[in-house]
Amino acid sequence: MTYKSIAITDKEESQLKDILSSFDLLDLTFTTETNIDISHIDADLIIIEEIKAISSINILNILFELRKNFSGLIWVLSAKCEEKNEILYYKMGIDGISYSDRSSELIQLQLTSALERNFKKRVNISNMSKNKVPSLNLNPINLSVHKENGEEISLTRSEYNILSLLMENLNSTVTYEEILSLIWNDDKRSNKYKISNLIFHLRSKVESDLKKPKYIKTVRSKGYMLKNS
């Protein structure tokens, strides 16, 4: 399957063309514009490259706009590991980050795996109308959830992704390992605390009573389950 993608970078400085030259799943379209019309992007992936021409401030602004409307994958290619920037990028809703000093094969595998999972997720979401939680409906256009009272609640990309994962496995336990693998791409720095913190914030948005959650149940020592109430 061919995935449509856009690289936000400077074509002359970019390393993406070399890194992904043998990656036949991607049909890259390069742009130097950092003020592109996000609402009209038809792509499965947007990959933003950290280079001198695109400052971290520009990247944060792009991510802010993308989080509003773009439902595909958002990836960053970074020249070096800077934890402060990485934390900011994830808070703004990226799906993953790769480093340009890593092998082309590794970056290709990261993107292929993420794209395939995202495709399956979209298919599952489209099929969930037959088996959905009556009082919770996800909106992939603006990363929100609608409650039965009509209230629309904005989610971060990580909150949206984990709720979507739980909905795909309705009434079944999703283990900590599965969440780490599917949401954070097996990032070894991720742990159960990170998951529980994310679940806490998600519950605070969708649950009426945090002490007695109606939807997101904790399965002791295993993970979490979304109940069809």
PDB file of N, CA, C and O in Angstrom, residues 30-79:
ATOM      1  N   PHE A  30       7.818  17.433  -0.849  1.00  0.00           N
ATOM      2  CA  PHE A  30       8.550  18.371  -0.008  1.00  0.00           C
ATOM      3  C   PHE A  30       7.952  19.767  -0.089  1.00  0.00           C
ATOM      4  O   PHE A  30       7.484  20.195  -1.135  1.00  0.00           O
ATOM      5  N   THR A  31       7.974  20.462   1.020  1.00  0.00           N
ATOM      6  CA  THR A  31       7.550  21.853   1.037  1.00  0.00           C
ATOM      7  C   THR A  31       8.449  22.635   1.981  1.00  0.00           C
ATOM      8  O   THR A  31       8.906  22.112   2.999  1.00  0.00           O
ATOM      9  N   THR A  32       8.717  23.864   1.646  1.00  0.00           N
ATOM     10  CA  THR A  32       9.496  24.736   2.535  1.00  0.00           C
ATOM     11  C   THR A  32       8.566  25.661   3.308  1.00  0.00           C
ATOM     12  O   THR A  32       9.007  26.472   4.110  1.00  0.00           O
ATOM     13  N   GLU A  33       7.253  25.530   3.041  1.00  0.00           N
ATOM     14  CA  GLU A  33       6.290  26.410   3.706  1.00  0.00           C
ATOM     15  C   GLU A  33       5.980  25.897   5.112  1.00  0.00           C
ATOM     16  O   GLU A  33       5.685  24.736   5.298  1.00  0.00           O
ATOM     17  N   THR A  34       6.066  26.780   6.101  1.00  0.00           N
ATOM     18  CA  THR A  34       5.687  26.415   7.461  1.00  0.00           C
ATOM     19  C   THR A  34       4.325  26.999   7.810  1.00  0.00           C
ATOM     20  O   THR A  34       3.855  26.863   8.918  1.00  0.00           O
ATOM     21  N   ASN A  35       3.700  27.672   6.829  1.00  0.00           N
ATOM     22  CA  ASN A  35       2.360  28.221   7.067  1.00  0.00           C
ATOM     23  C   ASN A  35       1.358  27.629   6.076  1.00  0.00           C
ATOM     24  O   ASN A  35       0.481  28.310   5.583  1.00  0.00           O
ATOM     25  N   ILE A  36       1.532  26.339   5.767  1.00  0.00           N
ATOM     26  CA  ILE A  36       0.643  25.675   4.820  1.00  0.00           C
ATOM     27  C   ILE A  36      -0.758  25.566   5.406  1.00  0.00           C
ATOM     28  O   ILE A  36      -0.949  25.592   6.619  1.00  0.00           O
ATOM     29  N   ASP A  37      -1.736  25.444   4.526  1.00  0.00           N
ATOM     30  CA  ASP A  37      -3.123  25.350   4.951  1.00  0.00           C
ATOM     31  C   ASP A  37      -3.384  23.936   5.466  1.00  0.00           C
ATOM     32  O   ASP A  37      -3.613  23.002   4.706  1.00  0.00           O
ATOM     33  N   ILE A  38      -3.322  23.783   6.778  1.00  0.00           N
ATOM     34  CA  ILE A  38      -3.430  22.473   7.408  1.00  0.00           C
ATOM     35  C   ILE A  38      -4.777  21.803   7.112  1.00  0.00           C
ATOM     36  O   ILE A  38      -4.873  20.591   6.972  1.00  0.00           O
ATOM     37  N   SER A  39      -5.828  22.600   7.008  1.00  0.00           N
ATOM     38  CA  SER A  39      -7.172  22.047   6.877  1.00  0.00           C
ATOM     39  C   SER A  39      -7.400  21.343   5.543  1.00  0.00           C
ATOM     40  O   SER A  39      -8.365  20.619   5.385  1.00  0.00           O
ATOM     41  N   HIS A  40      -6.504  21.561   4.563  1.00  0.00           N
ATOM     42  CA  HIS A  40      -6.705  20.956   3.246  1.00  0.00           C
ATOM     43  C   HIS A  40      -5.612  19.943   2.894  1.00  0.00           C
ATOM     44  O   HIS A  40      -5.392  19.651   1.732  1.00  0.00           O
ATOM     45  N   ILE A  41      -4.943  19.422   3.903  1.00  0.00           N
ATOM     46  CA  ILE A  41      -3.886  18.442   3.656  1.00  0.00           C
ATOM     47  C   ILE A  41      -4.495  17.049   3.534  1.00  0.00           C
ATOM     48  O   ILE A  41      -5.191  16.575   4.437  1.00  0.00           O
ATOM     49  N   ASP A  42      -4.263  16.407   2.407  1.00  0.00           N
ATOM     50  CA  ASP A  42      -4.720  15.038   2.189  1.00  0.00           C
ATOM     51  C   ASP A  42      -3.495  14.135   2.217  1.00  0.00           C
ATOM     52  O   ASP A  42      -2.858  13.904   1.189  1.00  0.00           O
ATOM     53  N   ALA A  43      -3.150  13.668   3.393  1.00  0.00           N
ATOM     54  CA  ALA A  43      -1.951  12.856   3.534  1.00  0.00           C
ATOM     55  C   ALA A  43      -2.113  11.907   4.711  1.00  0.00           C
ATOM     56  O   ALA A  43      -2.935  12.118   5.598  1.00  0.00           O
ATOM     57  N   ASP A  44      -1.326  10.833   4.687  1.00  0.00           N
ATOM     58  CA  ASP A  44      -1.322   9.885   5.788  1.00  0.00           C
ATOM     59  C   ASP A  44      -0.265  10.237   6.817  1.00  0.00           C
ATOM     60  O   ASP A  44      -0.340   9.808   7.969  1.00  0.00           O
ATOM     61  N   LEU A  45       0.725  11.014   6.396  1.00  0.00           N
ATOM     62  CA  LEU A  45       1.852  11.330   7.266  1.00  0.00           C
ATOM     63  C   LEU A  45       2.372  12.725   6.962  1.00  0.00           C
ATOM     64  O   LEU A  45       2.495  13.121   5.806  1.00  0.00           O
ATOM     65  N   ILE A  46       2.660  13.466   8.007  1.00  0.00           N
ATOM     66  CA  ILE A  46       3.425  14.705   7.874  1.00  0.00           C
ATOM     67  C   ILE A  46       4.676  14.527   8.716  1.00  0.00           C
ATOM     68  O   ILE A  46       4.599  14.233   9.910  1.00  0.00           O
ATOM     69  N   ILE A  47       5.827  14.661   8.096  1.00  0.00           N
ATOM     70  CA  ILE A  47       7.091  14.533   8.805  1.00  0.00           C
ATOM     71  C   ILE A  47       7.815  15.884   8.761  1.00  0.00           C
ATOM     72  O   ILE A  47       7.988  16.467   7.695  1.00  0.00           O
ATOM     73  N   ILE A  48       8.157  16.370   9.923  1.00  0.00           N
ATOM     74  CA  ILE A  48       8.783  17.682  10.056  1.00  0.00           C
ATOM     75  C   ILE A  48      10.243  17.478  10.434  1.00  0.00           C
ATOM     76  O   ILE A  48      10.556  16.787  11.406  1.00  0.00           O
ATOM     77  N   GLU A  49      11.128  18.082   9.671  1.00  0.00           N
ATOM     78  CA  GLU A  49      12.558  17.913   9.919  1.00  0.00           C
ATOM     79  C   GLU A  49      13.127  19.122  10.650  1.00  0.00           C
ATOM     80  O   GLU A  49      12.926  20.265  10.254  1.00  0.00           O
ATOM     81  N   GLU A  50      13.810  18.846  11.743  1.00  0.00           N
ATOM     82  CA  GLU A  50      14.484  19.913  12.482  1.00  0.00           C
ATOM     83  C   GLU A  50      15.740  20.344  11.721  1.00  0.00           C
ATOM     84  O   GLU A  50      16.703  19.604  11.633  1.00  0.00           O
ATOM     85  N   ILE A  51      15.684  21.524  11.154  1.00  0.00           N
ATOM     86  CA  ILE A  51      16.841  22.087  10.469  1.00  0.00           C
ATOM     87  C   ILE A  51      16.899  23.569  10.788  1.00  0.00           C
ATOM     88  O   ILE A  51      15.969  24.137  11.373  1.00  0.00           O
ATOM     89  N   LYS A  52      17.980  24.234  10.394  1.00  0.00           N
ATOM     90  CA  LYS A  52      18.153  25.647  10.716  1.00  0.00           C
ATOM     91  C   LYS A  52      17.032  26.508  10.160  1.00  0.00           C
ATOM     92  O   LYS A  52      16.624  27.489  10.766  1.00  0.00           O
ATOM     93  N   ALA A  53      16.520  26.119   8.993  1.00  0.00           N
ATOM     94  CA  ALA A  53      15.494  26.929   8.334  1.00  0.00           C
ATOM     95  C   ALA A  53      14.144  26.861   9.042  1.00  0.00           C
ATOM     96  O   ALA A  53      13.274  27.694   8.810  1.00  0.00           O
ATOM     97  N   ILE A  54      13.969  25.838   9.892  1.00  0.00           N
ATOM     98  CA  ILE A  54      12.697  25.678  10.597  1.00  0.00           C
ATOM     99  C   ILE A  54      13.002  25.596  12.093  1.00  0.00           C
ATOM    100  O   ILE A  54      13.472  24.575  12.580  1.00  0.00           O
ATOM    101  N   SER A  55      12.738  26.650  12.826  1.00  0.00           N
ATOM    102  CA  SER A  55      13.054  26.705  14.249  1.00  0.00           C
ATOM    103  C   SER A  55      12.079  25.847  15.041  1.00  0.00           C
ATOM    104  O   SER A  55      11.007  25.467  14.565  1.00  0.00           O
ATOM    105  N   SER A  56      12.457  25.559  16.290  1.00  0.00           N
ATOM    106  CA  SER A  56      11.572  24.772  17.155  1.00  0.00           C
ATOM    107  C   SER A  56      10.268  25.517  17.418  1.00  0.00           C
ATOM    108  O   SER A  56       9.219  24.899  17.604  1.00  0.00           O
ATOM    109  N   ILE A  57      10.318  26.854  17.425  1.00  0.00           N
ATOM    110  CA  ILE A  57       9.102  27.653  17.604  1.00  0.00           C
ATOM    111  C   ILE A  57       8.159  27.428  16.427  1.00  0.00           C
ATOM    112  O   ILE A  57       6.946  27.250  16.597  1.00  0.00           O
ATOM    113  N   ASN A  58       8.709  27.429  15.207  1.00  0.00           N
ATOM    114  CA  ASN A  58       7.897  27.158  14.014  1.00  0.00           C
ATOM    115  C   ASN A  58       7.267  25.769  14.092  1.00  0.00           C
ATOM    116  O   ASN A  58       6.108  25.576  13.728  1.00  0.00           O
ATOM    117  N   ILE A  59       8.052  24.798  14.546  1.00  0.00           N
ATOM    118  CA  ILE A  59       7.547  23.429  14.647  1.00  0.00           C
ATOM    119  C   ILE A  59       6.394  23.363  15.639  1.00  0.00           C
ATOM    120  O   ILE A  59       5.370  22.733  15.373  1.00  0.00           O
ATOM    121  N   LEU A  60       6.522  24.030  16.769  1.00  0.00           N
ATOM    122  CA  LEU A  60       5.446  24.038  17.757  1.00  0.00           C
ATOM    123  C   LEU A  60       4.185  24.690  17.195  1.00  0.00           C
ATOM    124  O   LEU A  60       3.068  24.228  17.448  1.00  0.00           O
ATOM    125  N   ASN A  61       4.360  25.759  16.422  1.00  0.00           N
ATOM    126  CA  ASN A  61       3.205  26.411  15.796  1.00  0.00           C
ATOM    127  C   ASN A  61       2.525  25.483  14.794  1.00  0.00           C
ATOM    128  O   ASN A  61       1.292  25.426  14.719  1.00  0.00           O
ATOM    129  N   ILE A  62       3.335  24.759  14.017  1.00  0.00           N
ATOM    130  CA  ILE A  62       2.787  23.801  13.051  1.00  0.00           C
ATOM    131  C   ILE A  62       2.012  22.711  13.776  1.00  0.00           C
ATOM    132  O   ILE A  62       0.895  22.344  13.396  1.00  0.00           O
ATOM    133  N   LEU A  63       2.593  22.186  14.857  1.00  0.00           N
ATOM    134  CA  LEU A  63       1.945  21.121  15.614  1.00  0.00           C
ATOM    135  C   LEU A  63       0.631  21.595  16.222  1.00  0.00           C
ATOM    136  O   LEU A  63      -0.350  20.841  16.267  1.00  0.00           O
ATOM    137  N   PHE A  64       0.606  22.833  16.671  1.00  0.00           N
ATOM    138  CA  PHE A  64      -0.625  23.398  17.243  1.00  0.00           C
ATOM    139  C   PHE A  64      -1.745  23.391  16.211  1.00  0.00           C
ATOM    140  O   PHE A  64      -2.891  23.027  16.510  1.00  0.00           O
ATOM    141  N   GLU A  65      -1.428  23.783  14.984  1.00  0.00           N
ATOM    142  CA  GLU A  65      -2.430  23.812  13.921  1.00  0.00           C
ATOM    143  C   GLU A  65      -2.824  22.404  13.480  1.00  0.00           C
ATOM    144  O   GLU A  65      -3.984  22.108  13.232  1.00  0.00           O
ATOM    145  N   LEU A  66      -1.820  21.520  13.399  1.00  0.00           N
ATOM    146  CA  LEU A  66      -2.098  20.151  12.967  1.00  0.00           C
ATOM    147  C   LEU A  66      -3.022  19.434  13.940  1.00  0.00           C
ATOM    148  O   LEU A  66      -3.898  18.664  13.539  1.00  0.00           O
ATOM    149  N   ARG A  67      -2.856  19.678  15.216  1.00  0.00           N
ATOM    150  CA  ARG A  67      -3.650  18.989  16.215  1.00  0.00           C
ATOM    151  C   ARG A  67      -5.138  19.309  16.084  1.00  0.00           C
ATOM    152  O   ARG A  67      -5.994  18.530  16.473  1.00  0.00           O
ATOM    153  N   LYS A  68      -5.449  20.455  15.477  1.00  0.00           N
ATOM    154  CA  LYS A  68      -6.846  20.865  15.329  1.00  0.00           C
ATOM    155  C   LYS A  68      -7.572  20.050  14.268  1.00  0.00           C
ATOM    156  O   LYS A  68      -8.746  19.695  14.437  1.00  0.00           O
ATOM    157  N   ASN A  69      -6.905  19.765  13.147  1.00  0.00           N
ATOM    158  CA  ASN A  69      -7.617  19.201  11.995  1.00  0.00           C
ATOM    159  C   ASN A  69      -7.023  17.938  11.398  1.00  0.00           C
ATOM    160  O   ASN A  69      -7.739  17.155  10.787  1.00  0.00           O
ATOM    161  N   PHE A  70      -5.725  17.739  11.528  1.00  0.00           N
ATOM    162  CA  PHE A  70      -5.069  16.655  10.809  1.00  0.00           C
ATOM    163  C   PHE A  70      -5.200  15.345  11.567  1.00  0.00           C
ATOM    164  O   PHE A  70      -4.870  15.257  12.749  1.00  0.00           O
ATOM    165  N   SER A  71      -5.696  14.301  10.894  1.00  0.00           N
ATOM    166  CA  SER A  71      -5.933  13.020  11.558  1.00  0.00           C
ATOM    167  C   SER A  71      -4.879  11.965  11.204  1.00  0.00           C
ATOM    168  O   SER A  71      -4.935  10.846  11.718  1.00  0.00           O
ATOM    169  N   GLY A  72      -3.940  12.308  10.327  1.00  0.00           N
ATOM    170  CA  GLY A  72      -2.879  11.367   9.986  1.00  0.00           C
ATOM    171  C   GLY A  72      -1.773  11.376  11.024  1.00  0.00           C
ATOM    172  O   GLY A  72      -1.893  11.969  12.098  1.00  0.00           O
ATOM    173  N   LEU A  73      -0.667  10.705  10.709  1.00  0.00           N
ATOM    174  CA  LEU A  73       0.461  10.646  11.626  1.00  0.00           C
ATOM    175  C   LEU A  73       1.298  11.920  11.542  1.00  0.00           C
ATOM    176  O   LEU A  73       1.482  12.489  10.463  1.00  0.00           O
ATOM    177  N   ILE A  74       1.805  12.340  12.686  1.00  0.00           N
ATOM    178  CA  ILE A  74       2.704  13.488  12.748  1.00  0.00           C
ATOM    179  C   ILE A  74       4.027  12.996  13.320  1.00  0.00           C
ATOM    180  O   ILE A  74       4.074  12.430  14.415  1.00  0.00           O
ATOM    181  N   TRP A  75       5.098  13.192  12.558  1.00  0.00           N
ATOM    182  CA  TRP A  75       6.414  12.672  12.944  1.00  0.00           C
ATOM    183  C   TRP A  75       7.449  13.796  12.881  1.00  0.00           C
ATOM    184  O   TRP A  75       7.323  14.725  12.079  1.00  0.00           O
ATOM    185  N   VAL A  76       8.456  13.703  13.718  1.00  0.00           N
ATOM    186  CA  VAL A  76       9.556  14.670  13.699  1.00  0.00           C
ATOM    187  C   VAL A  76      10.857  13.927  13.450  1.00  0.00           C
ATOM    188  O   VAL A  76      11.103  12.872  14.048  1.00  0.00           O
ATOM    189  N   LEU A  77      11.672  14.460  12.546  1.00  0.00           N
ATOM    190  CA  LEU A  77      13.027  13.956  12.344  1.00  0.00           C
ATOM    191  C   LEU A  77      13.970  14.965  12.986  1.00  0.00           C
ATOM    192  O   LEU A  77      14.048  16.118  12.560  1.00  0.00           O
ATOM    193  N   SER A  78      14.661  14.526  14.021  1.00  0.00           N
ATOM    194  CA  SER A  78      15.507  15.436  14.795  1.00  0.00           C
ATOM    195  C   SER A  78      16.977  15.124  14.569  1.00  0.00           C
ATOM    196  O   SER A  78      17.370  13.970  14.405  1.00  0.00           O
ATOM    197  N   ALA A  79      17.792  16.186  14.572  1.00  0.00           N
ATOM    198  CA  ALA A  79      19.231  16.012  14.370  1.00  0.00           C
ATOM    199  C   ALA A  79      19.904  15.454  15.613  1.00  0.00           C
ATOM    200  O   ALA A  79      20.916  14.760  15.530  1.00  0.00           O
TER     201      ALA A  79
END
